[in-house]
Amino acid sequence: MSPYFTYFLMSALTIMIICLVVRLRNHRVITLKIGLISWISLSAYFIIEYLVIRATTAPYNFLKQPMSDLGVTTCGTDTYILATYEICSPYHLLMNWTFTFTGIAIFTGAIFLHRIWPDNQQSRTATALFVIYGLSYTISGIVPADVNFLWHTLGSLPGMVVQIPALIMIGLAIRKKMPKLSLWTFVCALITTCALILAFFQPFIDLPGGLLQRILYGSVFLWMTVTAMVLWPKKSEDG
C-alpha cells in the first residue's frame, strides 16, 4: 500500500467522522457514552507511544526529542529541518494513526459532551477550542514532520495553545455546580500553561523539551480521561 494512500485514508476518515459527529450531536442518549468513552480512551496514548519507542532502531530520548519524531516515515539524519540527529521509527505508521485517532477522540468527546457543561458562552467557546485542539492533533498524524514540515508545524501549533483558555473557561463555567471538578480543571490548566511557558525558554536554557511537550499534552489527556470517569456514573444514569 502506498504511504500517500495511507495518509489520504487518514484524511478521509477524519472528514467522515467529523460529518458523522456533527450529524449525531443532538442525539443525547447515543452520543453521551460515546463521548465519555472517547475521552477515557485517551489514556491508551502513552502505552502505544511506549511500544513505538521500544521499537525504534535509532536512539530515542523521550526527555529531549519531540513526539513527532516517532511518526517520521524515513530513517536517517536530517529527515526534517530541525532533526540533525538520527531518527528511525519502524512503527511510524502506528504512531501516526495514533496521533490521528487521538485527535478524533478529543474532538468527538468535546462535541458529544458539550451538553454536560452549563449552557453559556464560556462552555460553547471552550468546546470550539477543544475541537480545534483535536483537529490540530489529528493533522500531526496526517502530515508527518518529514513529509511536509511546514504544514505539520502549522497544523500542530494551535494544539499547543488553545487548550489553556478552553480549560480555564470550563473551570469557570462549572465552578459553582461542580467545584471539585472545577479545581481539578484549573490544576491541569496550570500544569499545561507552565509546560508551554518553559518550552519557550528552550532556545536559551537546556530544558527537557520532549518531556515538556508530553506534559503539555499529557496534562490535558489526563484531565479529559479523569473528567470522563468522574462524570460517567451520574451522566450514564441521567442519559
XYZ file of C-alpha atoms in Angstrom:
239
model
C 0.000 0.000 0.000
C 1.356 3.427 -0.961
C 2.203 5.601 2.064
C 0.427 8.508 0.371
C -2.747 6.413 0.131
C -2.479 5.694 3.861
C -2.367 9.387 4.743
C -5.167 10.093 2.275
C -7.167 7.420 4.100
C -6.445 9.147 7.428
C -7.720 12.431 5.984
C -10.847 10.860 4.501
C -11.623 9.006 7.737
C -11.231 12.193 9.767
C -13.592 14.109 7.479
C -16.182 11.312 7.564
C -16.080 11.130 11.355
C -16.400 14.919 11.652
C -19.517 14.785 9.465
C -20.944 11.854 11.462
C -20.267 13.531 14.808
C -21.902 16.778 13.682
C -24.911 14.844 12.384
C -25.352 12.886 15.626
C -24.518 15.666 18.075
C -28.147 16.200 19.174
C -28.845 12.511 19.848
C -28.102 12.726 23.555
C -28.736 9.091 24.515
C -26.491 7.732 21.770
C -23.698 10.255 21.997
C -23.186 10.705 25.734
C -21.455 7.380 26.365
C -19.549 7.632 23.077
C -18.190 10.988 24.226
C -17.191 9.651 27.632
C -15.541 6.567 26.107
C -13.714 8.776 23.598
C -12.067 10.808 26.347
C -11.353 7.777 28.546
C -9.637 6.101 25.577
C -7.005 8.859 25.597
C -5.370 7.015 28.494
C -4.092 4.477 25.951
C -1.988 7.052 24.104
C 1.187 6.797 26.151
C 1.009 2.993 26.248
C 1.119 2.956 22.458
C 3.845 5.594 22.429
C 5.913 3.434 24.781
C 5.613 0.483 22.392
C 6.672 2.654 19.454
C 9.668 3.984 21.398
C 10.715 0.435 22.272
C 10.686 -0.438 18.560
C 12.923 2.440 17.423
C 16.214 1.278 15.911
C 17.980 4.618 16.412
C 18.483 6.009 19.939
C 15.390 7.906 21.061
C 15.445 10.179 24.118
C 11.878 10.879 25.254
C 13.182 13.617 27.572
C 14.717 15.549 24.692
C 13.063 14.507 21.430
C 9.598 15.614 20.315
C 6.745 13.167 19.955
C 6.636 13.881 16.210
C 9.960 12.068 15.730
C 8.145 8.795 16.345
C 5.959 9.455 13.300
C 8.814 10.293 10.921
C 8.449 7.963 7.951
C 12.114 7.704 6.876
C 15.298 6.670 8.651
C 18.472 8.739 8.817
C 19.709 12.187 9.809
C 18.214 15.479 8.607
C 14.852 13.833 7.990
C 13.267 17.238 8.572
C 14.557 20.763 9.140
C 15.248 20.578 12.893
C 16.314 16.925 13.047
C 20.099 16.985 12.771
C 20.231 13.706 14.687
C 19.396 10.163 13.592
C 15.778 9.011 13.587
C 14.424 5.582 12.758
C 10.924 4.616 13.893
C 9.771 1.354 12.259
C 6.345 1.747 13.876
C 5.863 5.257 12.469
C 2.602 4.236 10.799
C 1.182 3.047 14.127
C 2.275 6.327 15.714
C 0.689 8.459 13.018
C -2.574 6.501 13.218
C -2.413 7.026 16.983
C -1.965 10.785 16.515
C -4.937 10.767 14.135
C -7.271 8.732 16.347
C -6.230 10.684 19.446
C -7.333 13.892 17.767
C -10.565 12.248 16.641
C -11.267 11.074 20.204
C -10.649 14.585 21.533
C -13.000 16.437 19.194
C -15.630 13.670 19.311
C -15.696 13.874 23.091
C -15.732 17.668 23.012
C -18.805 17.802 20.746
C -20.721 14.912 22.304
C -20.117 16.050 25.895
C -20.944 19.695 25.270
C -24.392 19.289 26.851
C -22.814 18.264 30.153
C -21.486 21.769 30.754
C -23.654 24.775 31.684
C -25.240 26.301 28.591
C -23.341 29.575 28.355
C -20.869 31.355 26.102
C -17.864 30.130 28.090
C -18.663 26.453 27.629
C -19.545 26.906 23.960
C -16.256 28.674 23.282
C -14.358 26.027 25.247
C -15.987 23.282 23.171
C -14.953 25.030 19.948
C -11.379 25.333 21.239
C -11.277 21.634 22.167
C -12.472 20.780 18.652
C -9.578 22.851 17.269
C -7.265 21.115 19.735
C -8.345 17.693 18.480
C -8.126 18.627 14.807
C -4.658 20.056 15.389
C -3.517 16.784 16.910
C -5.024 14.830 14.032
C -3.118 16.911 11.487
C 0.178 15.962 13.162
C -0.569 12.354 12.227
C -1.918 13.007 8.752
C 1.097 15.173 7.832
C 4.294 13.745 9.405
C 7.177 16.149 10.013
C 9.364 14.690 7.257
C 6.558 14.680 4.678
C 5.825 18.399 4.975
C 7.402 20.141 7.951
C 5.636 23.464 7.327
C 2.120 22.027 7.293
C 2.945 19.657 10.139
C 4.096 22.610 12.237
C 1.277 24.985 11.258
C -1.261 22.269 11.955
C 0.258 21.412 15.327
C 0.724 24.953 16.681
C -2.921 25.624 17.688
C -2.877 22.436 19.766
C -0.105 23.868 21.913
C -2.145 26.899 22.987
C -5.934 26.574 22.662
C -6.282 24.024 25.468
C -5.297 26.639 28.052
C -8.218 29.070 27.538
C -10.522 26.069 26.983
C -9.681 24.592 30.390
C -9.956 27.971 32.113
C -13.372 28.601 30.566
C -14.663 25.161 31.560
C -13.309 25.659 35.081
C -15.103 28.985 35.374
C -18.315 27.634 33.855
C -18.625 24.749 36.347
C -17.100 26.329 39.485
C -20.481 26.607 41.275
C -22.139 23.440 40.017
C -19.063 21.162 40.187
C -16.488 22.861 42.446
C -14.172 19.843 42.834
C -14.075 19.192 39.110
C -13.527 22.912 38.569
C -10.489 22.849 40.866
C -9.127 19.793 39.016
C -9.611 21.677 35.748
C -7.681 24.710 36.994
C -4.836 22.481 38.242
C -4.489 20.883 34.800
C -4.688 24.307 33.151
C -1.831 25.486 35.370
C 0.306 22.444 34.538
C -0.117 22.754 30.767
C 0.482 26.527 30.973
C 3.736 26.062 32.881
C 4.898 23.462 30.354
C 4.165 25.841 27.465
C 5.988 28.754 29.120
C 9.043 26.613 29.872
C 9.033 25.348 26.278
C 9.548 28.919 25.051
C 12.784 29.112 27.064
C 14.318 26.080 25.360
C 16.457 28.132 22.956
C 18.101 29.827 25.946
C 18.116 27.132 28.638
C 18.870 23.424 28.379
C 15.453 22.018 29.224
C 13.960 18.557 28.551
C 11.893 19.584 25.545
C 10.458 16.141 24.894
C 9.256 15.831 28.474
C 7.768 19.339 28.434
C 5.854 18.514 25.264
C 4.483 15.356 26.841
C 3.413 17.291 29.937
C 1.849 19.969 27.713
C -0.391 17.415 26.000
C -0.496 14.736 28.670
C -1.978 17.028 31.325
C -4.949 17.679 29.013
C -5.298 13.982 28.141
C -5.284 13.241 31.882
C -7.893 15.939 32.516
C -10.171 14.534 29.827
C -9.734 10.934 30.991
C -10.336 11.675 34.687
C -13.184 14.084 33.932
C -14.955 11.481 31.808
C -14.514 8.860 34.517
C -15.889 11.228 37.169
C -18.881 12.126 35.013
C -19.586 8.569 33.878
C -21.692 7.227 36.806
C -24.032 10.219 37.091
C -24.294 11.056 33.416
C -24.747 7.437 32.390
C -27.716 7.174 34.724
C -29.123 10.507 33.527
C -28.635 9.535 29.842
